Coordinates of C-alpha atoms in Angstrom, one line a residue:
X24 CA -24.6 79.4 -35.5
X25 CA -27.8 81.4 -36.2
X26 CA -28.8 84.6 -37.9
X27 CA -29.5 86.5 -34.7
X28 CA -30.0 84.9 -31.3
X29 CA -33.6 83.9 -32.2
X30 CA -33.0 83.4 -36.0
X31 CA -32.7 80.4 -38.2
X32 CA -29.5 78.2 -38.3
X33 CA -26.9 78.9 -40.9
X34 CA -25.7 76.3 -43.3
X35 CA -22.2 77.6 -43.0
X36 CA -21.9 76.1 -39.5
X37 CA -19.4 73.5 -40.5
X38 CA -18.4 72.8 -36.9
X39 CA -22.0 71.7 -36.1
X40 CA -22.2 69.7 -39.4
X41 CA -18.9 67.9 -38.6
X42 CA -19.8 67.1 -35.0
X43 CA -23.3 65.7 -35.8
X44 CA -22.2 63.9 -39.0
X45 CA -19.4 62.2 -37.0
X46 CA -21.8 61.3 -34.2
X47 CA -24.3 59.7 -36.6
X48 CA -21.6 57.5 -38.1
X49 CA -19.5 56.6 -35.1
X50 CA -21.0 53.2 -34.5
X51 CA -19.6 50.1 -36.1
X52 CA -21.6 47.0 -37.0
X53 CA -22.6 45.1 -33.9
X54 CA -21.4 41.5 -33.6
X55 CA -24.1 39.1 -35.0
X56 CA -23.5 36.8 -32.1
X57 CA -21.6 37.5 -28.8
X58 CA -22.6 41.2 -29.0
X59 CA -23.0 41.6 -25.2
X60 CA -19.8 41.1 -23.3
X61 CA -17.0 42.4 -21.1
X62 CA -13.4 41.5 -20.2
X63 CA -10.0 42.4 -18.9
X64 CA -6.3 42.2 -19.3
X65 CA -4.1 39.7 -17.5
X66 CA -1.2 37.3 -17.4
X67 CA -0.8 33.6 -18.1
X68 CA 1.9 31.6 -16.2
X69 CA 3.0 28.2 -17.4
X70 CA 3.1 25.5 -14.7
X71 CA 5.5 23.1 -16.4
X72 CA 7.0 22.4 -19.8
X73 CA 4.7 20.8 -22.3
X74 CA 7.4 20.3 -24.9
X75 CA 6.7 16.5 -24.9
X76 CA 3.4 17.4 -26.7
X77 CA 3.8 20.8 -28.3
X78 CA 6.4 23.2 -29.4
X79 CA 4.2 26.2 -28.6
X80 CA 6.5 28.8 -27.1
X81 CA 4.3 29.9 -24.3
X82 CA 4.1 26.3 -22.9
X83 CA 7.8 25.5 -23.1
X84 CA 9.0 26.3 -19.6
X85 CA 7.6 26.5 -16.1
X86 CA 7.2 30.1 -14.9
X87 CA 7.0 31.6 -18.4
X88 CA 4.5 34.5 -18.4
X89 CA 2.4 35.6 -21.4
X90 CA 0.2 38.7 -21.5
X91 CA -3.5 38.0 -22.3
X92 CA -6.7 39.7 -23.0
X93 CA -10.1 38.1 -22.3
X94 CA -13.6 38.8 -23.4
X95 CA -16.6 37.0 -22.0
X96 CA -20.0 37.2 -23.7
X97 CA -23.5 35.9 -24.1
X98 CA -24.6 34.6 -27.5
X99 CA -28.1 35.7 -28.5
X100 CA -28.7 39.2 -27.0
X101 CA -27.8 42.5 -28.6
X102 CA -25.1 44.7 -27.2
X103 CA -27.7 46.4 -25.0
X104 CA -29.2 43.2 -23.6
X105 CA -28.8 42.0 -20.0
X106 CA -25.9 40.1 -18.6
X107 CA -27.9 37.5 -16.7
X108 CA -29.8 35.9 -19.6
X109 CA -30.1 32.1 -19.6
X110 CA -27.5 31.4 -22.3
X111 CA -24.0 30.2 -23.1
X112 CA -21.1 32.3 -21.9
X113 CA -18.5 32.4 -24.6
X114 CA -14.9 33.2 -23.6
X115 CA -12.2 34.4 -26.0
X116 CA -8.6 34.6 -24.7
X117 CA -5.9 36.3 -26.8
X118 CA -2.4 35.2 -25.9
X119 CA 0.2 37.8 -27.0
X120 CA 3.0 35.3 -27.5
X121 CA 6.5 35.8 -28.8
X122 CA 5.4 33.8 -31.9
X123 CA 2.3 35.8 -32.6
X124 CA -1.2 36.0 -31.3
X125 CA -2.9 32.8 -30.2
X126 CA -6.7 33.0 -29.9
X127 CA -8.3 30.3 -27.7
X128 CA -12.1 30.5 -27.9
X129 CA -14.1 28.5 -25.3
X130 CA -17.7 28.1 -24.0
X131 CA -18.9 27.5 -20.5
X132 CA -20.3 24.1 -21.4
X133 CA -18.3 21.3 -23.0
X134 CA -20.6 20.6 -26.0
X135 CA -21.7 22.4 -29.1
X136 CA -25.3 22.7 -30.2
X137 CA -24.6 21.6 -33.8
X138 CA -22.4 18.9 -35.4
X139 CA -22.6 20.4 -38.8
X140 CA -21.5 24.0 -39.2
X141 CA -23.8 24.5 -42.2
X142 CA -26.7 24.4 -39.6
X143 CA -25.2 27.2 -37.4
X144 CA -27.0 30.0 -39.2
X145 CA -30.2 28.1 -39.0
X146 CA -29.8 27.5 -35.3
X147 CA -29.1 31.2 -34.7
X148 CA -32.0 32.3 -36.8
X149 CA -34.2 30.1 -34.7
X150 CA -32.6 31.4 -31.5
X151 CA -32.8 35.1 -32.4
X152 CA -35.9 37.2 -31.7
X153 CA -38.9 36.4 -33.9
X154 CA -38.2 38.1 -37.3
X155 CA -41.8 39.5 -37.4
X156 CA -41.9 40.9 -33.9
X157 CA -38.3 41.4 -32.9
X158 CA -38.7 39.8 -29.5
X159 CA -38.0 38.2 -27.1
X160 CA -34.5 39.6 -26.6
X161 CA -31.8 37.5 -25.1
X162 CA -34.1 34.6 -24.5
X163 CA -34.7 31.1 -26.0
X164 CA -38.2 31.0 -24.4
X165 CA -40.1 31.1 -27.7
X166 CA -41.6 28.9 -30.4
X167 CA -38.9 29.2 -33.0
X168 CA -36.0 28.0 -30.9
X169 CA -37.8 25.1 -29.4
X170 CA -39.2 24.1 -32.8
X171 CA -35.6 23.9 -33.9
X172 CA -34.6 21.8 -30.9
X173 CA -37.4 19.3 -31.5
X174 CA -36.5 18.8 -35.1
X175 CA -32.7 18.8 -34.7
X176 CA -32.1 16.2 -31.9
X177 CA -28.3 16.8 -31.9
X178 CA -29.1 20.2 -30.3
X179 CA -30.6 18.6 -27.2
X180 CA -27.3 17.9 -25.5
X181 CA -26.2 21.6 -25.2
X182 CA -29.8 22.7 -24.5
X183 CA -29.7 20.4 -21.4
X184 CA -26.5 22.3 -20.3
X185 CA -28.1 25.7 -21.0
X186 CA -31.2 24.7 -19.0
X187 CA -29.0 23.6 -16.1
X188 CA -27.6 26.0 -13.6
X189 CA -24.6 26.5 -15.9
X190 CA -27.0 28.7 -18.1
X191 CA -27.2 31.4 -15.4
X192 CA -23.7 31.8 -13.9
X193 CA -23.2 33.9 -10.7
X194 CA -20.2 35.7 -12.2
X195 CA -17.6 35.6 -15.1
X196 CA -15.2 34.9 -12.3
X197 CA -17.0 31.6 -11.5
X198 CA -17.5 29.9 -14.9
X199 CA -15.7 26.8 -16.3
X200 CA -15.1 26.9 -20.0
X201 CA -14.2 24.4 -22.7
X202 CA -12.7 24.6 -26.2
X203 CA -15.4 22.1 -27.4
X204 CA -13.5 21.7 -30.6
X205 CA -10.7 19.2 -30.9
X206 CA -7.3 20.6 -31.8
X207 CA -3.8 19.1 -32.3
X208 CA -0.7 19.6 -30.2
X209 CA 2.4 19.1 -32.4
X210 CA 5.9 18.7 -30.8
X211 CA 9.2 19.5 -32.4
X212 CA 9.6 16.0 -33.7
X213 CA 6.4 16.4 -35.7
X214 CA 4.3 14.1 -33.5
X215 CA 0.7 15.1 -33.1
X216 CA -1.8 14.6 -30.2
X217 CA -5.5 15.3 -30.0
X218 CA -6.2 18.1 -27.4
X219 CA -9.1 19.9 -25.9
X220 CA -8.7 22.9 -23.5
X221 CA -10.5 23.7 -20.3
X222 CA -10.5 26.8 -18.0
X223 CA -11.3 26.2 -14.3
X224 CA -11.9 29.1 -12.0
X225 CA -10.2 28.9 -8.6
X226 CA -13.3 30.3 -6.9
X227 CA -15.3 27.3 -8.2
X228 CA -18.3 27.2 -10.6
X229 CA -21.4 28.8 -9.1
X230 CA -24.8 30.1 -10.4
X231 CA -27.8 32.3 -9.8
X232 CA -31.3 30.9 -9.4
X233 CA -33.6 31.5 -12.3
X234 CA -35.7 34.0 -10.3
X235 CA -32.5 35.9 -9.3
X236 CA -31.3 36.0 -12.9
X237 CA -34.6 37.4 -14.2
X238 CA -34.9 40.0 -11.5
X239 CA -31.2 41.1 -11.7
X240 CA -31.6 41.5 -15.5
X241 CA -34.0 44.4 -14.8
X242 CA -32.4 45.7 -11.6
X243 CA -28.8 45.8 -12.9
X244 CA -28.4 44.5 -16.5
X245 CA -24.6 45.2 -16.2
X246 CA -24.4 42.8 -13.2
X247 CA -21.6 40.5 -14.6
X248 CA -19.7 43.4 -16.2
X249 CA -19.8 45.4 -12.9
X250 CA -18.9 42.3 -10.9
X251 CA -15.7 41.7 -12.9
X252 CA -14.6 45.3 -12.9
X253 CA -15.3 45.8 -9.2
X254 CA -13.4 42.7 -8.2
X255 CA -10.3 43.7 -10.2
X256 CA -10.5 47.3 -8.8
X257 CA -10.6 45.8 -5.3
X258 CA -7.5 43.7 -6.0
X259 CA -9.5 40.4 -5.9
X260 CA -8.0 39.3 -9.2
X261 CA -9.9 36.4 -10.9
X262 CA -7.8 33.3 -11.4
X263 CA -8.3 30.4 -13.7
X264 CA -6.3 27.2 -14.4
X265 CA -5.9 26.2 -18.0
X266 CA -5.9 22.4 -18.4
X267 CA -5.7 20.1 -21.4
X268 CA -7.1 16.7 -22.2
X269 CA -4.9 14.7 -24.4
X270 CA -5.7 11.7 -26.6
X271 CA -2.9 10.0 -28.7
X272 CA -3.7 10.0 -32.4
X273 CA -3.6 6.2 -32.5
X274 CA -6.4 6.1 -29.9
X275 CA -8.8 8.1 -32.1
X276 CA -11.4 5.2 -32.2
X277 CA -10.8 3.8 -28.7
X278 CA -13.8 5.5 -27.0
X279 CA -17.5 5.2 -27.1
X280 CA -17.7 8.8 -28.3
X281 CA -16.2 10.3 -31.4
X282 CA -13.2 12.5 -30.4
X283 CA -14.0 14.8 -33.4
X284 CA -17.7 15.3 -32.4
X285 CA -18.2 18.8 -31.0
X286 CA -21.5 17.8 -29.4
X287 CA -19.8 15.3 -27.1
X288 CA -17.7 16.0 -24.1
X289 CA -14.5 14.1 -23.1
X290 CA -15.2 12.8 -19.5
X291 CA -12.4 13.9 -17.2
X292 CA -12.7 10.5 -15.5
X293 CA -11.7 8.9 -18.7
X294 CA -9.5 11.5 -20.3
X295 CA -7.9 13.3 -17.4
X296 CA -7.7 17.1 -17.0
X297 CA -4.0 18.1 -16.8
X298 CA -3.4 21.7 -15.6
X299 CA -0.7 23.5 -17.6
X300 CA -0.9 27.0 -16.2
X301 CA -2.8 29.7 -14.5
X302 CA -4.3 33.0 -15.8
X303 CA -4.8 36.0 -13.6
X304 CA -7.0 38.9 -14.7
X305 CA -5.4 42.0 -13.1
X306 CA -6.2 45.1 -15.2
X307 CA -9.5 46.6 -16.3
X308 CA -9.9 48.0 -19.7
X309 CA -9.3 51.7 -20.1
X310 CA -11.8 52.2 -22.9
X311 CA -14.7 49.8 -23.5
X312 CA -15.1 50.5 -27.2
X313 CA -11.4 50.6 -28.2
X314 CA -10.6 47.4 -26.4
X315 CA -13.7 45.2 -25.9
X316 CA -15.7 46.2 -28.9
X317 CA -12.7 46.2 -31.3
X318 CA -11.0 43.0 -30.1
X319 CA -11.2 40.4 -32.8
X320 CA -10.8 36.7 -32.0
X321 CA -10.3 33.9 -34.6
X322 CA -9.7 30.2 -33.8
X323 CA -7.4 30.2 -36.9
X324 CA -5.0 32.4 -35.1
X325 CA -2.6 29.7 -33.7
X326 CA 1.1 29.5 -33.1
X327 CA 3.6 26.7 -34.0
X328 CA 2.8 23.6 -32.0
X329 CA -1.0 24.1 -32.2
X330 CA -2.9 22.8 -35.2
X331 CA -6.4 21.7 -36.3
X332 CA -8.1 18.4 -36.3
X333 CA -10.8 17.3 -38.7
X334 CA -13.5 18.4 -36.3
X335 CA -16.1 19.6 -38.8
X336 CA -17.4 22.6 -36.8
X337 CA -13.8 23.7 -36.1
X338 CA -13.0 23.4 -39.9
X339 CA -15.9 25.8 -40.6
X340 CA -15.0 28.2 -37.8
X341 CA -11.5 28.7 -39.4
X342 CA -13.2 30.2 -42.4
X343 CA -16.1 32.2 -40.8
X344 CA -14.3 34.5 -38.4
X345 CA -12.0 36.5 -40.7
X346 CA -14.8 37.8 -42.9
X347 CA -16.8 38.8 -39.9
X348 CA -13.8 41.0 -38.7
X349 CA -13.4 42.5 -42.1
X350 CA -17.1 43.5 -42.1
X351 CA -17.1 44.9 -38.6
X352 CA -13.6 46.5 -38.3
X353 CA -12.2 46.8 -41.8
X354 CA -9.4 45.3 -43.8
X355 CA -6.7 46.5 -41.3
X356 CA -8.4 45.3 -38.1
X357 CA -5.2 43.4 -37.0
X358 CA -3.4 46.8 -36.8
X359 CA -5.9 48.1 -34.1
X360 CA -3.8 48.2 -30.9
X361 CA -5.9 45.6 -29.0
X362 CA -5.3 43.1 -31.9
X363 CA -1.7 43.8 -32.6
X364 CA 0.9 41.1 -31.9
X365 CA 3.8 42.0 -29.6
X366 CA 6.3 40.1 -31.8
X367 CA 7.8 41.5 -35.0
X368 CA 5.8 40.8 -38.0
X369 CA 5.9 41.5 -41.7
X370 CA 3.7 40.9 -44.7
X371 CA 2.8 42.2 -48.1
X372 CA -0.5 43.7 -47.0
X373 CA -0.9 47.4 -48.0
X374 CA -3.7 49.9 -48.4
X375 CA -7.3 49.4 -47.4
X376 CA -9.5 51.5 -45.2
X377 CA -8.0 52.8 -42.0
X378 CA -4.4 51.8 -42.8
X379 CA -2.3 52.5 -39.7
X380 CA 1.2 51.6 -40.6
X381 CA 3.2 53.8 -42.9
X382 CA 5.3 51.4 -45.0
X383 CA 8.3 53.0 -46.7
X384 CA 9.5 50.0 -48.8
X385 CA 8.8 50.0 -52.5
X386 CA 8.0 46.3 -52.8
X387 CA 4.7 44.7 -51.7
X388 CA 4.8 41.3 -53.5
X389 CA 6.5 38.0 -53.4
X390 CA 8.7 36.7 -55.0
X391 CA 10.9 39.7 -55.8
X392 CA 14.5 40.7 -56.6
X393 CA 14.3 44.4 -55.8
X394 CA 14.2 43.7 -52.0
X395 CA 16.1 40.5 -51.9
X396 CA 12.8 38.5 -51.8
X397 CA 11.6 40.2 -48.7
X398 CA 9.2 40.2 -47.0
X399 CA 8.7 36.5 -47.2
X400 CA 7.1 33.7 -45.1
X401 CA 9.3 32.7 -42.2
X402 CA 10.4 29.1 -42.7
X403 CA 9.6 26.5 -39.9
X404 CA 13.3 26.1 -39.0
X405 CA 13.4 29.8 -38.1
X406 CA 10.2 29.6 -36.0
X407 CA 7.6 30.0 -38.8
X408 CA 4.3 28.0 -38.8
X409 CA 4.2 24.6 -40.3
X410 CA 0.9 22.6 -40.7
X411 CA 0.8 19.1 -39.4
X412 CA 0.9 16.8 -42.5
X413 CA -2.1 14.7 -41.6
X414 CA -3.3 12.1 -44.0
X415 CA -6.5 13.0 -45.9
X416 CA -8.5 10.7 -48.1
X417 CA -12.1 10.2 -49.2
X418 CA -14.7 11.5 -51.6
X419 CA -16.1 15.0 -51.5
X420 CA -19.6 14.5 -50.0
X421 CA -22.1 16.4 -47.8
X422 CA -22.5 13.8 -45.1
X423 CA -22.1 13.4 -41.3
X424 CA -20.1 10.5 -39.8
X425 CA -22.3 7.7 -38.5
X426 CA -20.3 7.8 -35.2
X427 CA -21.8 11.3 -34.5
X428 CA -25.4 10.0 -34.5
X429 CA -25.8 9.0 -30.8
X430 CA -27.8 12.0 -29.6
X431 CA -29.0 10.8 -26.2
X432 CA -26.2 8.8 -24.3
X433 CA -24.2 11.8 -23.2
X434 CA -27.3 14.0 -22.3
X435 CA -28.4 11.0 -20.2
X436 CA -24.9 10.9 -18.5
X437 CA -25.1 14.6 -17.8
X438 CA -28.5 14.2 -16.2
X439 CA -27.3 11.2 -14.1
X440 CA -24.4 13.3 -12.9
X441 CA -26.5 16.2 -11.6
X442 CA -27.2 16.5 -7.9
X443 CA -31.0 16.5 -7.0
X444 CA -31.0 20.3 -6.6
X445 CA -29.5 20.7 -10.1
X446 CA -32.1 18.4 -11.5
X447 CA -34.9 20.4 -9.8
X448 CA -33.6 23.6 -11.3
X449 CA -33.2 22.1 -14.8
X450 CA -36.9 20.9 -14.7
X451 CA -37.9 24.4 -13.6
X452 CA -36.0 26.0 -16.5
X453 CA -37.4 23.6 -19.0
X454 CA -40.9 24.2 -17.6
X455 CA -40.5 27.9 -17.8
X456 CA -39.0 28.0 -21.3
X457 CA -41.4 25.5 -22.9
X458 CA -44.2 27.0 -20.9
X459 CA -43.6 30.2 -22.9
X460 CA -44.0 28.3 -26.2
X461 CA -47.5 29.0 -27.6
X462 CA -47.6 26.1 -30.1
X463 CA -48.9 23.0 -28.4
X464 CA -47.4 20.7 -31.0
X465 CA -43.9 22.2 -30.4
X466 CA -44.3 21.7 -26.7
X467 CA -45.4 18.1 -27.2
X468 CA -42.5 17.4 -29.6
X469 CA -40.0 18.6 -27.1
X470 CA -41.4 16.5 -24.3
X471 CA -41.2 13.5 -26.7
X472 CA -37.6 14.3 -27.2
X473 CA -36.8 14.8 -23.5
X474 CA -38.0 11.4 -22.6
X475 CA -34.9 10.0 -24.2
X476 CA -32.9 11.7 -21.5
X477 CA -35.1 10.9 -18.5
X478 CA -38.6 9.5 -18.3
X479 CA -39.6 11.1 -15.0
X480 CA -38.2 14.5 -15.9
X481 CA -40.0 14.5 -19.2
X482 CA -43.3 13.5 -17.6
X483 CA -42.9 16.2 -14.9
X484 CA -42.2 18.9 -17.6
X485 CA -45.2 17.6 -19.6
X486 CA -47.5 18.0 -16.6
X487 CA -46.2 21.5 -16.0
X488 CA -46.7 22.7 -19.6
X489 CA -50.0 21.1 -20.3
X490 CA -49.2 18.4 -22.8
X491 CA -49.5 14.6 -22.8
X492 CA -46.9 12.6 -21.0
X493 CA -44.5 11.0 -23.5
X494 CA -44.5 7.3 -24.3
X495 CA -41.2 5.3 -24.3
X496 CA -38.3 5.8 -21.9
X497 CA -34.8 7.1 -21.6
X498 CA -31.8 5.4 -23.1
X499 CA -30.5 2.6 -20.8
X500 CA -27.4 4.4 -19.5
X501 CA -26.5 4.5 -15.8
X502 CA -23.0 6.1 -16.2
X503 CA -22.4 9.3 -14.2
X504 CA -19.3 11.5 -13.7
X505 CA -18.7 13.7 -10.6
X506 CA -16.8 16.3 -12.7
X507 CA -20.0 17.3 -14.5
X508 CA -21.8 18.4 -11.3
X509 CA -21.4 21.9 -10.0
X510 CA -21.9 20.8 -6.4
X511 CA -18.5 19.2 -6.6
X512 CA -16.9 22.5 -7.4
X513 CA -14.8 24.4 -4.8
X514 CA -16.7 26.7 -2.5
X515 CA -15.3 29.8 -0.9
X516 CA -16.4 32.9 1.0
X517 CA -13.9 35.0 -0.7
X518 CA -15.4 37.8 -2.9
X519 CA -19.0 36.9 -1.9
X520 CA -20.9 40.1 -1.4
X521 CA -22.6 40.7 2.0
X522 CA -25.1 43.4 2.6
X523 CA -25.0 45.0 6.0
X524 CA -28.5 46.2 6.9
X525 CA -28.0 48.8 9.6
X526 CA -29.4 51.9 11.3
X527 CA -28.2 54.2 14.1
X528 CA -27.4 53.0 17.7
X529 CA -25.9 49.7 16.7
X530 CA -23.5 47.9 19.0
X531 CA -20.1 49.4 18.0
X532 CA -17.7 46.7 19.0
X533 CA -19.9 43.8 17.9
X534 CA -20.5 45.2 14.4
X535 CA -17.0 46.5 13.7
X536 CA -15.5 43.1 14.8
X537 CA -17.8 41.4 12.3
X538 CA -17.0 43.8 9.5
X539 CA -13.3 43.5 10.1
X540 CA -13.5 39.7 10.0
X541 CA -15.5 39.8 6.8
X542 CA -13.0 42.0 5.1
X543 CA -10.1 39.9 6.3
X544 CA -11.7 36.9 4.7
X545 CA -12.0 38.7 1.3
X546 CA -15.8 39.1 1.6
X547 CA -17.1 42.3 -0.1
X548 CA -19.4 44.3 2.1
X549 CA -22.0 47.0 1.3
X550 CA -23.3 49.2 4.1
X551 CA -27.0 49.6 3.4
X552 CA -29.4 52.0 5.3
X553 CA -32.3 54.3 4.8
X554 CA -30.2 57.2 3.4
X555 CA -26.7 58.0 2.2
X556 CA -24.2 59.6 4.6
X557 CA -23.3 57.8 7.8
X558 CA -24.9 55.7 10.5
X559 CA -23.7 56.1 14.1
X560 CA -23.3 53.4 16.7
X561 CA -24.3 53.6 20.4
X562 CA -20.7 54.4 21.2
X563 CA -20.2 57.0 18.5
X564 CA -18.6 54.8 15.7
X565 CA -19.6 56.1 12.3
X566 CA -19.9 53.9 9.2
X567 CA -20.2 55.3 5.7
X568 CA -23.4 54.1 3.9
X569 CA -22.7 52.7 0.4
X570 CA -26.3 52.2 -0.7
X571 CA -29.8 52.9 0.4
X572 CA -32.6 50.3 0.5
X573 CA -33.9 52.1 -2.7
X574 CA -30.6 52.1 -4.6
X575 CA -29.7 48.5 -4.2
X576 CA -31.5 45.2 -4.0
X577 CA -31.3 41.9 -2.0
X578 CA -31.0 40.2 -5.4
X579 CA -27.6 41.7 -5.8
X580 CA -26.2 40.3 -2.6
X581 CA -24.9 36.8 -1.8
X582 CA -25.7 37.1 1.9
X583 CA -27.0 39.7 4.5
X584 CA -26.0 40.7 8.0
X585 CA -29.1 42.1 9.8
X586 CA -27.9 44.6 12.4
X587 CA -31.1 46.7 12.6
X588 CA -31.0 49.9 14.6
X589 CA -32.8 53.2 14.9
X590 CA -34.2 55.3 12.1
X591 CA -36.1 58.6 11.5
X592 CA -38.9 56.5 9.9
X593 CA -38.7 53.3 12.0
X594 CA -41.6 51.6 10.4
X595 CA -40.2 52.1 6.8
X596 CA -36.8 51.0 8.0
X597 CA -38.1 47.8 9.6
X598 CA -40.2 47.0 6.5
X599 CA -37.1 47.4 4.2
X600 CA -35.0 45.2 6.4
X601 CA -37.8 42.6 6.5
X602 CA -38.0 42.6 2.7
X603 CA -34.3 42.1 2.2
X604 CA -34.4 39.2 4.8
X605 CA -37.4 37.6 3.0
X606 CA -35.7 37.6 -0.4
X607 CA -32.4 36.3 1.0
X608 CA -34.2 33.6 2.9
X609 CA -36.3 32.5 -0.1
X610 CA -33.2 32.1 -2.2
X611 CA -31.4 30.0 0.4
X612 CA -28.7 32.6 1.1
X613 CA -26.7 32.9 4.4
X614 CA -28.1 35.3 6.9
X615 CA -26.3 36.7 9.9
X616 CA -28.2 38.3 12.7
X617 CA -26.7 40.8 15.2
X618 CA -27.8 41.2 18.8
X619 CA -29.9 44.2 17.7
X620 CA -31.5 42.4 14.8
X621 CA -33.0 39.4 16.5
X622 CA -36.6 40.6 16.1
X623 CA -36.4 40.5 12.3
X624 CA -36.4 36.7 12.0
X625 CA -37.7 34.0 14.4
X626 CA -38.1 30.2 14.0
X627 CA -41.5 28.9 13.2
X628 CA -43.2 25.8 11.7
X629 CA -42.7 27.3 8.3
X630 CA -39.1 28.3 8.8
X631 CA -36.3 26.0 10.1
X632 CA -33.7 28.9 9.9
X633 CA -31.1 26.7 8.3
X634 CA -28.2 28.9 7.3
X635 CA -29.4 31.7 9.6
X636 CA -26.6 32.4 12.1
X637 CA -27.6 34.3 15.3
X638 CA -25.1 36.2 17.5
X639 CA -27.3 35.6 20.6
X640 CA -25.4 33.6 23.1
X641 CA -23.0 32.5 20.4
X642 CA -19.3 33.3 21.0
X643 CA -18.5 31.6 17.6
X644 CA -20.9 33.8 15.6
X645 CA -18.4 35.5 13.3
X646 CA -16.7 32.3 12.2
X647 CA -20.0 30.4 11.8
X648 CA -21.3 33.3 9.7
X649 CA -18.2 33.3 7.5
X650 CA -18.4 29.6 7.1
X651 CA -22.1 29.9 6.0
X652 CA -21.2 32.5 3.5
X653 CA -18.6 30.1 2.1
X654 CA -21.3 27.4 1.8
X655 CA -23.4 30.0 -0.3
X656 CA -26.7 28.1 -0.3
X657 CA -28.8 26.1 2.1
X658 CA -31.0 23.9 0.0
X659 CA -32.6 22.1 2.9
X660 CA -34.0 25.3 4.2
X661 CA -37.8 25.5 4.5

């Protein structure tokens, strides 16, 4: 509103003032950690009754379904950072049970970086961007973080997991995730059992290469978010089994690891994984802010039958989360739709900012006579929560259990359990991360720490980052567990993304048969050519182009099918196809070659073409190509 069409603005324009003032204040505080994330709705179905161990209602009978909401996230980066950072992937699942909301929080590696929750803010301060410069964003490749690692050796175990391929997952749909903390199952007789939870994806656990993760972070920083949303939109619903590991209370001191130490895993070979149900994510969010940004998880949100052990980090997490939600979302955050329980509930909470419910009762205190002593806490015999009466004794001290102080045995076991290719990638990650550290002393200290895990690995990293090889050797442990290696995970061609590199004059029947077979096997296909529109086969078949060579990238594809063909600018078309082929080949990805694409790749002394499937004189081409896509990588390729 102005004084004339070229005059000054008027202060009476309250519509403008209202709109701009509202816009300037519409953001809420960002999460301090886990700011970058995405998720979806779904259902959890119980496999069998677990009433022998827990009275939790959603685990009482086979076939029982419970609605869930899941949010995956990185840890360090801001809300605007990239999905593919080398980092932990945290995973919150909210079960909307008939007894209230149950929040199960997990991480895609089975160990925590700290044993003492008091050190968590210190660790995160070291992990965050440098306070003077504000960078690097979403990265641990800097002096402060590695200085912390070198001087806090309990952190080494999780750092080894982050430096492994687990630190750069292929997809949210392909990550394993552990509760890390030790909880209690309590049955209806009051008997307790130590329990840890694990999610296992039915598609298996798979990763990106470090080079891919770095490139994709610039090409498509929303890579994991887009991948999850597109899979659900296509009806390829992600599925995960929930399993438990159970240890009787009387066996607390039976093992060579402390069952309460969050920096130690429970080996599945010793404490078996027992599947109790399956979760299917089948509905995308309708509004990213209202659902994903406002969802609030808290490990203290449990239901009858699930309780807390004396795990020191868990004990602290029970305190920390609630105040965070009050800061971000306000006093009434549990009334926000995404956080509301589906069961009836009552309390004496009134007032506070953004109060949603309109309470009409005159009483908001307990005990009372005016309202017959309501609302009041539901007693256990009517389904209310009852804490397990565990025995507690000892003096109030700031100390850590001596049983926690073995910092190197389990990292050594993890290293022993890796396949050679996983070890190679871990050395590359350590060499990159420590190679970015400017302070030579910090680099040397970390190499001196790594030698406790593996002498050869530490010496290789030392050579790569320009410091002296460490003295000493690794701990004398030869144990290994197959469950810790990703190469033992299931492999599948389903939902892998194949790029079809194609121009005009392709062989109609050959190409359409391959495309049909790929789609029938659940493989996602993108038709890629020089321009949008359609490409036309020699027989007149038209295919809609999804992306051009400019608008997508070989880094976003799991495999390629080189069809070739004619183009208005043949030299440019051939160059683009060759580039996609080179990147796919360098990253060990499956490559299918149609009869019209043979000229793009030929065997040589430098290339053994392992995982390159040619259709020339090959009646089994389609099945072999699909099988190669299922294998995903060909590490022996040269």
